[in-house]
Structures are given as structure tokens and as C-alpha cells.
CSV table of C-alpha atoms and ligand atoms in Angstrom, one decimal:
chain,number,residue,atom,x,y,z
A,1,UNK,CA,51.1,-81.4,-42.4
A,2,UNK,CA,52.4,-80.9,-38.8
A,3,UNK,CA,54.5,-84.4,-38.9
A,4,UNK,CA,55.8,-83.8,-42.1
A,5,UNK,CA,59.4,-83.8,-42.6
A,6,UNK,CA,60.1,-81.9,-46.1
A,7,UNK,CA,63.6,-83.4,-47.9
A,8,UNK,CA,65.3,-80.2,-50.0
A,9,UNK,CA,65.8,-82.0,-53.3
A,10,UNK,CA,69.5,-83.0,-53.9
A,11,UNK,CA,69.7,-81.5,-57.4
A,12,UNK,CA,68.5,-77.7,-55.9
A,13,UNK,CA,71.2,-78.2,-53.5
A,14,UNK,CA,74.1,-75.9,-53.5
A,15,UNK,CA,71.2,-73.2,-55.8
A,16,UNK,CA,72.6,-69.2,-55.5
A,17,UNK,CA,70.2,-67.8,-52.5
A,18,UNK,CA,68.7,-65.0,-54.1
A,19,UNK,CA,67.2,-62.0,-52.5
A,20,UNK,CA,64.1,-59.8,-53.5
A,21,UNK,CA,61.3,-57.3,-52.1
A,22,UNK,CA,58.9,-60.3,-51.8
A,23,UNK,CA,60.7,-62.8,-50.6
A,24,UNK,CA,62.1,-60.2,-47.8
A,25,UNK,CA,58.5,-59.9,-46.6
A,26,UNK,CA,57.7,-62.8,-46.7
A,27,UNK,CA,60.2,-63.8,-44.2
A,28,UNK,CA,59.3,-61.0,-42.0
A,29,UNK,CA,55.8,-61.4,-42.1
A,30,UNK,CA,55.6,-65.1,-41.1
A,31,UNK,CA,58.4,-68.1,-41.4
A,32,UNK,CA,56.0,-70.5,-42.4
A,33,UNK,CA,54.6,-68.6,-45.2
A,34,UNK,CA,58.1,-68.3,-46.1
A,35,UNK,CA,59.3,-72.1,-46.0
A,36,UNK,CA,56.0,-73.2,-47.9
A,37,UNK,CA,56.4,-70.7,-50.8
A,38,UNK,CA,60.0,-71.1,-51.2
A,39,UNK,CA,61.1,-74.8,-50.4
A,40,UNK,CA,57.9,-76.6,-50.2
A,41,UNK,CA,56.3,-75.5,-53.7
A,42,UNK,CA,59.6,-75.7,-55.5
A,43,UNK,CA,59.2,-78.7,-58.2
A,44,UNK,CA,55.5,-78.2,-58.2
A,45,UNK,CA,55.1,-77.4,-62.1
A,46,UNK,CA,57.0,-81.2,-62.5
A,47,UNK,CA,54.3,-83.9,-63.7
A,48,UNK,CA,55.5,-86.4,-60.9
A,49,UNK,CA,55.7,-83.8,-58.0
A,50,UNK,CA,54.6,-84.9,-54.5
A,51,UNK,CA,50.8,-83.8,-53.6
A,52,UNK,CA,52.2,-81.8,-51.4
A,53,UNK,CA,55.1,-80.2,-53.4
A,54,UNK,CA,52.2,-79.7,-56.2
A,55,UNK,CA,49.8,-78.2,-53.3
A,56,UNK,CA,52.1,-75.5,-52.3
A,57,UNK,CA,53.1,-74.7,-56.0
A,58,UNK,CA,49.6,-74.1,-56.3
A,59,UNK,CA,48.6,-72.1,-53.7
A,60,UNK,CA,51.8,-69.7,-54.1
A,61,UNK,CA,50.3,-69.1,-57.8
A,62,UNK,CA,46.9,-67.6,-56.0
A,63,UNK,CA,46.2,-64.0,-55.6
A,64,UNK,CA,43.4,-62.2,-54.0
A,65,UNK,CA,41.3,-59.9,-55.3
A,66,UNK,CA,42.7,-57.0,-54.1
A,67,UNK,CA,46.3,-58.0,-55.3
A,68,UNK,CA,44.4,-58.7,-58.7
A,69,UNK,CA,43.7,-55.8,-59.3
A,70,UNK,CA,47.2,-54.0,-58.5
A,71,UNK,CA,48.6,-56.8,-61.3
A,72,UNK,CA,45.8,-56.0,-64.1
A,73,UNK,CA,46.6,-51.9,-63.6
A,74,UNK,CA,50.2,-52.5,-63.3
A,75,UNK,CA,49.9,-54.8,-66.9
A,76,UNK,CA,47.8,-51.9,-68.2
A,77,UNK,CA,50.0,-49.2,-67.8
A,78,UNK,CA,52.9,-50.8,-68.7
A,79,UNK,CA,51.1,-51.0,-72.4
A,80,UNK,CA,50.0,-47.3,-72.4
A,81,UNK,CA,53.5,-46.6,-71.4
A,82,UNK,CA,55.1,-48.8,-73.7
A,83,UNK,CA,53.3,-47.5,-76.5
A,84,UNK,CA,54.5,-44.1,-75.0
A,85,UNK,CA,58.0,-44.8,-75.6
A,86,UNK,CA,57.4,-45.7,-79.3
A,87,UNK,CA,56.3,-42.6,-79.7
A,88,UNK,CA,52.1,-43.3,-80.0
A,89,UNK,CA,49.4,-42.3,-78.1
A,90,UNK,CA,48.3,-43.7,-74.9
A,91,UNK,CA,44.9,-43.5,-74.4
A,92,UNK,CA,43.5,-44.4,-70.8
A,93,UNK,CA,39.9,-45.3,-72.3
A,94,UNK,CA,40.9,-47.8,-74.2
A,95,UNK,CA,43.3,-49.5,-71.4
A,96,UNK,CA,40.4,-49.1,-68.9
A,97,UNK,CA,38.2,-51.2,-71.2
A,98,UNK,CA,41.2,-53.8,-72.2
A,99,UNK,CA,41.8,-53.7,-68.4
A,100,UNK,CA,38.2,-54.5,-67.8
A,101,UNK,CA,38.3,-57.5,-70.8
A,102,UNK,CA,41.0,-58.7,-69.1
A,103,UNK,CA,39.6,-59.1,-65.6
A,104,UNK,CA,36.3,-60.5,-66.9
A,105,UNK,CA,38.0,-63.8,-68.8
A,106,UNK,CA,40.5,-63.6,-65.7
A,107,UNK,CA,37.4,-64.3,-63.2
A,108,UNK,CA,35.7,-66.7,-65.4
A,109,UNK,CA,38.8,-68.9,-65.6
A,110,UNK,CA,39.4,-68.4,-62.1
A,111,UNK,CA,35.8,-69.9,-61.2
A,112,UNK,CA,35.9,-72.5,-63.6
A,113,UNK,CA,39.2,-73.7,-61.6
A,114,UNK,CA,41.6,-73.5,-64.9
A,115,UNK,CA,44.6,-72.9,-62.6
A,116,UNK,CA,44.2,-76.1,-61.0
A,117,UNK,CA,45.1,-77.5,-64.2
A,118,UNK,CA,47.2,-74.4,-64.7
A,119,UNK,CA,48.8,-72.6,-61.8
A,120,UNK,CA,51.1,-71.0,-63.6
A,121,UNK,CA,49.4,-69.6,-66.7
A,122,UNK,CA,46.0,-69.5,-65.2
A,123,UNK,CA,44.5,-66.6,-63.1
A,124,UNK,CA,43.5,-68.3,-59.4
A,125,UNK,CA,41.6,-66.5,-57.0
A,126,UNK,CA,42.2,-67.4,-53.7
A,127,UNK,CA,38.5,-66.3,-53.4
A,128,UNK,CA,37.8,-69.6,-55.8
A,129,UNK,CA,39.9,-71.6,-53.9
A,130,UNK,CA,38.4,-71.2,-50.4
A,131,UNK,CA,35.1,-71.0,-51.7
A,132,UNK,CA,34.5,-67.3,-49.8
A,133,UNK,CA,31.3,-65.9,-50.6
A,134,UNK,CA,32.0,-62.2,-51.7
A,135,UNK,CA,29.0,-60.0,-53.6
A,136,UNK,CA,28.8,-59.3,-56.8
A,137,UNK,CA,29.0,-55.5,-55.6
A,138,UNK,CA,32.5,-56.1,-54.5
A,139,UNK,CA,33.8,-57.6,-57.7
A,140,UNK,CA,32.0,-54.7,-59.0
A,141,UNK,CA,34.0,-52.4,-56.8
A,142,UNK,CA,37.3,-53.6,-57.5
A,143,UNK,CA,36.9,-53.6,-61.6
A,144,UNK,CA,35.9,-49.6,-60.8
A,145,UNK,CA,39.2,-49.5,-58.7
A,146,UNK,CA,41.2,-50.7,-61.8
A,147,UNK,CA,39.7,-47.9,-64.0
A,148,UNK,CA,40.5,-45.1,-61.4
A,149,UNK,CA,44.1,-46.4,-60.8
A,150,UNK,CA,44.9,-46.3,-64.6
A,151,UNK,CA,42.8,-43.0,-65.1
A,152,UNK,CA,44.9,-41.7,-62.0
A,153,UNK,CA,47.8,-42.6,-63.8
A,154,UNK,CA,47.6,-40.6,-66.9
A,155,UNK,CA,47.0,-37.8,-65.2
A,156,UNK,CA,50.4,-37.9,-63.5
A,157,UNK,CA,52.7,-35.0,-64.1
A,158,UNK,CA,56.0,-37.4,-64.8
A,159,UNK,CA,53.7,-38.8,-67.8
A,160,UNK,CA,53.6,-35.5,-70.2
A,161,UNK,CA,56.9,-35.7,-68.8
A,162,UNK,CA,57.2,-38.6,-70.7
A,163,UNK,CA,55.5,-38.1,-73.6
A,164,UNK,CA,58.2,-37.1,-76.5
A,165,UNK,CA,61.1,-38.2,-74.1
A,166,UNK,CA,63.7,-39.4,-76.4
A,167,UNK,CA,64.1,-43.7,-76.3
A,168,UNK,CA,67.6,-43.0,-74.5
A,169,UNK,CA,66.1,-41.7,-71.8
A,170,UNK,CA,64.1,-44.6,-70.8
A,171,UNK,CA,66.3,-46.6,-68.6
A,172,UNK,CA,63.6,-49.5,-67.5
A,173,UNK,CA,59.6,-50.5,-67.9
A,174,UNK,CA,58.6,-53.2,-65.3
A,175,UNK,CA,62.2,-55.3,-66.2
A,176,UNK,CA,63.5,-58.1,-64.2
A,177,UNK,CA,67.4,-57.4,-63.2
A,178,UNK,CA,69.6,-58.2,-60.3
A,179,UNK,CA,73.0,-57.6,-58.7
A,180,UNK,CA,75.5,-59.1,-56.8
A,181,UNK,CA,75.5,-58.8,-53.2
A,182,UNK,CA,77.6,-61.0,-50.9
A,183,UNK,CA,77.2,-63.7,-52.9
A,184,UNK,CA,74.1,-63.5,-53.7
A,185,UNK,CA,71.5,-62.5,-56.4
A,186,UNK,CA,69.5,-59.2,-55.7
A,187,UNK,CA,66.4,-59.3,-58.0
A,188,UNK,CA,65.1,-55.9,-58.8
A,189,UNK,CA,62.0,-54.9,-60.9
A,190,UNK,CA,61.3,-50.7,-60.9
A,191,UNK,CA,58.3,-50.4,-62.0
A,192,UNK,CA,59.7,-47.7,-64.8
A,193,UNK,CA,63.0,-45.9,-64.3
A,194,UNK,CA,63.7,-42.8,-66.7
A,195,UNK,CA,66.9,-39.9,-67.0
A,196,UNK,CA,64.9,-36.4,-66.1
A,197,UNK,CA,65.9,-33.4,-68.1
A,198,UNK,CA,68.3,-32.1,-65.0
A,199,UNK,CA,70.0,-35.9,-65.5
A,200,UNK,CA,68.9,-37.1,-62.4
A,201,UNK,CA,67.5,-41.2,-62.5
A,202,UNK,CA,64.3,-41.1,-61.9
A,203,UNK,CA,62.7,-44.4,-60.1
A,204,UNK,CA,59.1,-44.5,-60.1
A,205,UNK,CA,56.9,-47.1,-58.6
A,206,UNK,CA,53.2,-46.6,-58.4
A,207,UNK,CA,51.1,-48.7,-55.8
A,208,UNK,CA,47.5,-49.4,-56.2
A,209,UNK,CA,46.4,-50.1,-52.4
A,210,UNK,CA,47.1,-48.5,-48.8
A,211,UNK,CA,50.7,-46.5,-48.3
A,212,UNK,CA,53.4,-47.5,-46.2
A,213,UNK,CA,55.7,-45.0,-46.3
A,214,UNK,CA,58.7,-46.6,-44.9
A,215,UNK,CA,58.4,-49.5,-46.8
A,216,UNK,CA,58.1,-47.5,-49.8
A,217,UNK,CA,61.0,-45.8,-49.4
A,218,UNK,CA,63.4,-48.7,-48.4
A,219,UNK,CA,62.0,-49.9,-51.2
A,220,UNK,CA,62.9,-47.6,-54.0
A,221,UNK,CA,66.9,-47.8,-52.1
A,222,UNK,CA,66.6,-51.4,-52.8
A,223,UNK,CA,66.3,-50.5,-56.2
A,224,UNK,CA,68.9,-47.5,-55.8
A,225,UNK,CA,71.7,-49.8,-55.7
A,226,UNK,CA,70.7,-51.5,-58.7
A,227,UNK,CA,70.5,-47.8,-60.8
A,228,UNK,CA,73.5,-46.7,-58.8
A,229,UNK,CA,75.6,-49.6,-59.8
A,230,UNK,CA,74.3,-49.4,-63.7
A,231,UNK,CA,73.0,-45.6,-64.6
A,232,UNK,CA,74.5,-43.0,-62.1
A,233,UNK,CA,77.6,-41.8,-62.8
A,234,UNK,CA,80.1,-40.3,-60.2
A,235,UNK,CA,77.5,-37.4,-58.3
A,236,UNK,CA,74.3,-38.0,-60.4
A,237,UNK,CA,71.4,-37.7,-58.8
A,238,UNK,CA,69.1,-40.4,-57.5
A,239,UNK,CA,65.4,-39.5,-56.7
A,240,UNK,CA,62.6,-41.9,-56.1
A,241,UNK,CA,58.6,-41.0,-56.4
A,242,UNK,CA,55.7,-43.3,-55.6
A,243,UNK,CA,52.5,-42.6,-56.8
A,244,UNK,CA,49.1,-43.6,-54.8
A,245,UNK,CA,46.8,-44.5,-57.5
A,246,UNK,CA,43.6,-45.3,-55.6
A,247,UNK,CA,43.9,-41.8,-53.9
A,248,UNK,CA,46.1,-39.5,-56.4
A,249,UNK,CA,49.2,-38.8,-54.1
A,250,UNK,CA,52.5,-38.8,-55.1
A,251,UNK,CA,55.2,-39.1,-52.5
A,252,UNK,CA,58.9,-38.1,-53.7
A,253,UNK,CA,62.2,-39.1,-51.7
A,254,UNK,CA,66.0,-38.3,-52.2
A,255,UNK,CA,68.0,-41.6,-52.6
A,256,UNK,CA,70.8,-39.9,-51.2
A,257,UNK,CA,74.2,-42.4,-50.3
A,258,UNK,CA,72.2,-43.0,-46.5
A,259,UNK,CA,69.0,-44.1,-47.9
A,260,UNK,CA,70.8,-46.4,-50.3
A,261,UNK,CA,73.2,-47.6,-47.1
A,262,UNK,CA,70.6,-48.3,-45.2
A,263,UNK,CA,68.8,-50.3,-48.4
A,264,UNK,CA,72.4,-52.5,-48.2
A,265,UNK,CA,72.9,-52.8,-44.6
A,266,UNK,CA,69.2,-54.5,-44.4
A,267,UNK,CA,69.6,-56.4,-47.2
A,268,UNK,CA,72.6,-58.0,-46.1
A,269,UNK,CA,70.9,-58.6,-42.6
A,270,UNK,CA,67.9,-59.9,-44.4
A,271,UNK,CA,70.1,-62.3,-46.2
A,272,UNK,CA,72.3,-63.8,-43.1
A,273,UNK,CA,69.1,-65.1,-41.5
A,274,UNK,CA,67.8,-67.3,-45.5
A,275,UNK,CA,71.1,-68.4,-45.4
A,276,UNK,CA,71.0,-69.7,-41.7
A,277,UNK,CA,67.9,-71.4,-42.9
A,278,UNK,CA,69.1,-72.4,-46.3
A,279,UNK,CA,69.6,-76.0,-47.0
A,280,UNK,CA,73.0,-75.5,-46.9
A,281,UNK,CA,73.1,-73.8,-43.6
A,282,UNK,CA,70.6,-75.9,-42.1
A,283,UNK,CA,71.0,-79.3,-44.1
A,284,UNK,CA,68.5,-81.0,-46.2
A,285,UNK,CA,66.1,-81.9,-43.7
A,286,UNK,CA,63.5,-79.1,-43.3
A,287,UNK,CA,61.6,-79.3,-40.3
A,288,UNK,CA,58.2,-77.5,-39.8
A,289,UNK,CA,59.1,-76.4,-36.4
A,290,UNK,CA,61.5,-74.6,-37.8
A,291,UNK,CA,59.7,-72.2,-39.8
A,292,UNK,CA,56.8,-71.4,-36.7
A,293,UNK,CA,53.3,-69.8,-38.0
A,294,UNK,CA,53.7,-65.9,-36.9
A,295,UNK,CA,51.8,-64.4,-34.1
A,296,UNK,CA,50.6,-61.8,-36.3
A,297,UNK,CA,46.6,-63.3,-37.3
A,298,UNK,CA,46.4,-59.9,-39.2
A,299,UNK,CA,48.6,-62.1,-42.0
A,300,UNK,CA,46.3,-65.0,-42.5
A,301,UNK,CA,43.4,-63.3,-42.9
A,302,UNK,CA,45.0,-62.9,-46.9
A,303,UNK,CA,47.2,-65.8,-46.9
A,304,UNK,CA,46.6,-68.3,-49.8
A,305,UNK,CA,48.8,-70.9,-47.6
A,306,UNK,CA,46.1,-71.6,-44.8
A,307,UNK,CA,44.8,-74.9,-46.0
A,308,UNK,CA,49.0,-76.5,-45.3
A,309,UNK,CA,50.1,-74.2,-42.8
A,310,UNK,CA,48.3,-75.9,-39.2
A,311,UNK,CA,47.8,-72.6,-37.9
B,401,SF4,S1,48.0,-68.7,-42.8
B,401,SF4,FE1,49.1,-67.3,-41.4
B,401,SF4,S2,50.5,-68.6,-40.2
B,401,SF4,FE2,49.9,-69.8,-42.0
B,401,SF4,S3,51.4,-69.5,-43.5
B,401,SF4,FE3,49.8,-68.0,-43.9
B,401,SF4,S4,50.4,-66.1,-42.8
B,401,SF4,FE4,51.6,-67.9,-42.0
């Protein structure tokens, strides 16, 4: 792919640059990563796309296992808490064994290479894809992961908190939203957000693998400014908590106005450098060499992009 010169389709020129966790770390973890998942792949789901523009689209759509699993608990407790909301019973048995359904089809259509077909709708493992040989212990080992992490969750505090809140308190459950920042659109996805008896917003995301404080906590600001802008009136409170599934810690942190300038200040910083590499900034010819592989190996070792990215 080294030679290859990649034209930014004239009818996604001029698109609104938009802005999110993800797409933040994945331009600061490594450049190419970024310019294959986010130019590269896009027309990918089209029946006459490239190879290549079909390649990348595919490849973004993989997961590994370990990212699996964070997706099937997060799907699982966003059904025990949904059913919390209307009032029923939650019962973390019966998500653990859902959960564990779930994951079993998921791998079987992984192996049998339905995403290939499907990258979209399909589960893909990128443990499928590049053919690496992990035991049957391990798969083991991560479906017992899965049942701790929704067990763990259960047992939080904030969720007999929860239980009996009136619907109006209830402010989001894993919802795509955005803002306006500069121009652009700041996409924003709390994993729940609630109003706590005292009235302060409550943003709670829960992480299934290892903590990273600071990033946590920039973050939950990220998604300060969106509650901010939409729930807190003049003074409320703002207070974000993360809970560690795989280990049971929960980690709590003021969103005071610092935090939440800090959150702005980098997104805006974070933003000036994908527009002096957006098509519009940069033109329509995309060159590799822009976008150079990071020096970081650390990243590849999990990186579904490997087969295109000539590292
Ligand atoms: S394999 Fe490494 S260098 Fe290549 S895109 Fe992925 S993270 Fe970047």
C-alpha cells in the first residue's frame, strides 16, 4: 500500500469534521491508524467500493477479544438497567447467561467469517482474521470475565441508587449526542447519566479492562460539557464516577469549571491538528507519508489495521 495515493471522494468533500473520544485516540496513538479508519474505509459498505476502500472498512469493523468482551458487558447492562428504569427487576443471572448466549453465536459467526460478508452487522474477531492461535482456556477466560464485570455491576452502590429512581431522573443510558464546538460536531456517549437526590448530574462510565486514571477523567469532562450545556443549571453540581468492573473499584471526580476547561481547551487542540489534515485543509490528495506509522510497537500488537498499514 506504500505507493498508494488515496483520492478523498468529491461528494464527502466539504463533510462537518466531527470530534469524539475514539477518534481523539486514535490520532494520538498512531496517524496511520487514524487515516486508514477515517478516510481510507469511508465508502466501504458501498457494493462498488475499491478493494481497498472495502479492506479498510473491514478491518475498522474488527474487535479483539478483549474489546469483545467490554462491548457484550456494556450491551448487558444497559438491558438490566433499562429494565431498571421501567420499573422491573434486573436480575444479573439471567444477563450473565444472555451475555454468555450472546458471545457463543458471536464467536461462531466470527469463525465462520460472516463479517466478511457482513462487517457491519457481523461480529469479527480480529483473532479470526489473522488466524492467531489462542486456547480454548483463554476464550474460556474471557466469557468468565463477562460474568464478573456484569456481577460487579449490580453490586454497585449507585444501582440500589437507582432502583425506584423516578423516570425524570434518568437523564441518559448509553445515547449518542453531540455539541457544537468551533464548528464542529462533538459526539458524546455517557455510558448512563442520572440527577442524584442532592441534584447534582451524575456521569457514570464503567470500564471493563485496565485503569487510566487521567484518561478517565478527561474523559468524563468531555462529556461534562455536553451535560453542562443541556442538564446543569446555573451552580448545579457536576460529578463523574468510573467503575472498574474486572477489579470492583470505583473512582469518583469533581467536574468542577477547570476539569471541564481543560476537557475544551484539548478538544479544541485536538481538533486544529484533523482539520490541518482534513481534506479541506490538506486537499483531496491523501498521501501515506502523511499519516507516518507511530513509533509506539506497544499499538500494533492490537491493531486490526496491520495487514494495510506497511509497518
Ligand atoms: S499496525 Fe501499528 S503502525 Fe500500523 S496502523 Fe496499526 S497501530 Fe499504526
Amino acid at each position: 500500500m506504500a505507493d498508494q495515493l488515496y483520492l478523498w471522494p468529491e461528494d464527502q468533500q466539504g463533510d462537518r469534521l466531527t470530534w469524539s473520544w475514539s477518534k481523539d485516540r486514535r490520532l494520538k496513538d498512531c496517524l496511520r491508524r487514524y487515516y486508514l479508519h477515517h478516510y481510507v474505509s469511508r465508502g466501504g459498505a458501498s457494493a462498488g467500493a475499491q478493494p481497498l476502500t472495502r479492506e479498510a472498512y473491514l478491518l475498522k469493523n474488527l474487535r479483539n477479544r478483549h474489546m469483545w468482551v467490554g462491548e457484550v458487558v456494556h450491551e448487558m447492562i444497559e438491558l438490566g438497567l433499562g429494565a431498571l428504569r421501567r420499573g422491573e427487576q434486573a436480575s444479573p443471572a439471567a444477563l450473565v447467561e444472555r451475555g454468555t448466549r450472546r458471545m457463543r453465536a458471536q464467536y461462531a459467526e466470527s469463525l465462520q467469517g460472516v463479517y466478511r460478508e457482513r462487517p457491519l452487522h457481523a461480529c469479527g474477531l480480529m483473532e479470526h482474521e489473522y488466524r492467531e492461535e489462542v486456547p480454548k482456556e483463554e476464550w474460556k477466560r474471557q466469557r468468565d470475565r463477562m460474568e464478573r464485570c456484569v456481577r460487579a455491576f449490580f453490586e454497585l452502590e449507585l444501582v440500589a441508587k437507582l432502583e425506584g429512581s423516578p423516570p425524570w431522573r434518568w437523564l441518559a443510558l448509553e445515547n449518542l449526542t453531540s455539541f457544537d464546538l468551533d464548528g464542529a460536531t462533538v459526539l458524546v456517549k455517557p455510558d448512563l447519566a442520572w440527577r442524584d437526590h442532592d441534584d447534582t448530574v451524575v456521569l457514570v462510565d464503567w470500564k471493563t479492562g485496565k485503569a487510566r486514571p487521567d484518561d478517565e477523567e478527561r474523559q468524563l469532562a468531555v462529556y461534562g460539557l455536553f451535560a453542562r450545556r443541556s442538564w446543569v443549571g446555573g451552580g448545579g453540581g457536576l460529578r463523574g464516577v468510573v467503575a472498574h468492573l474486572d477489579d470492583g473499584g470505583v473512582s469518583e471526580t469533581n467536574l468542577d469549571d477547570m476539569a471541564l476547561a481543560r476537557a475544551e481547551a484539548s478538544i479544541r487542540s485536538s481538533l486544529a491538528t484533523m482539520r490541518a489534515l482534513h481534506p479541506e485543509a490538506a486537499g483531496p490528495e491523501l498521501r501515506l507519508d502523511r499519516f507516518p506509522v507511530t513509533a509506539d510497537a506497544g499499538f500494533c500488537v492490537h491493531c486490526a489495521f496491520k495487514r494495510l498499514c506497511d509497518r
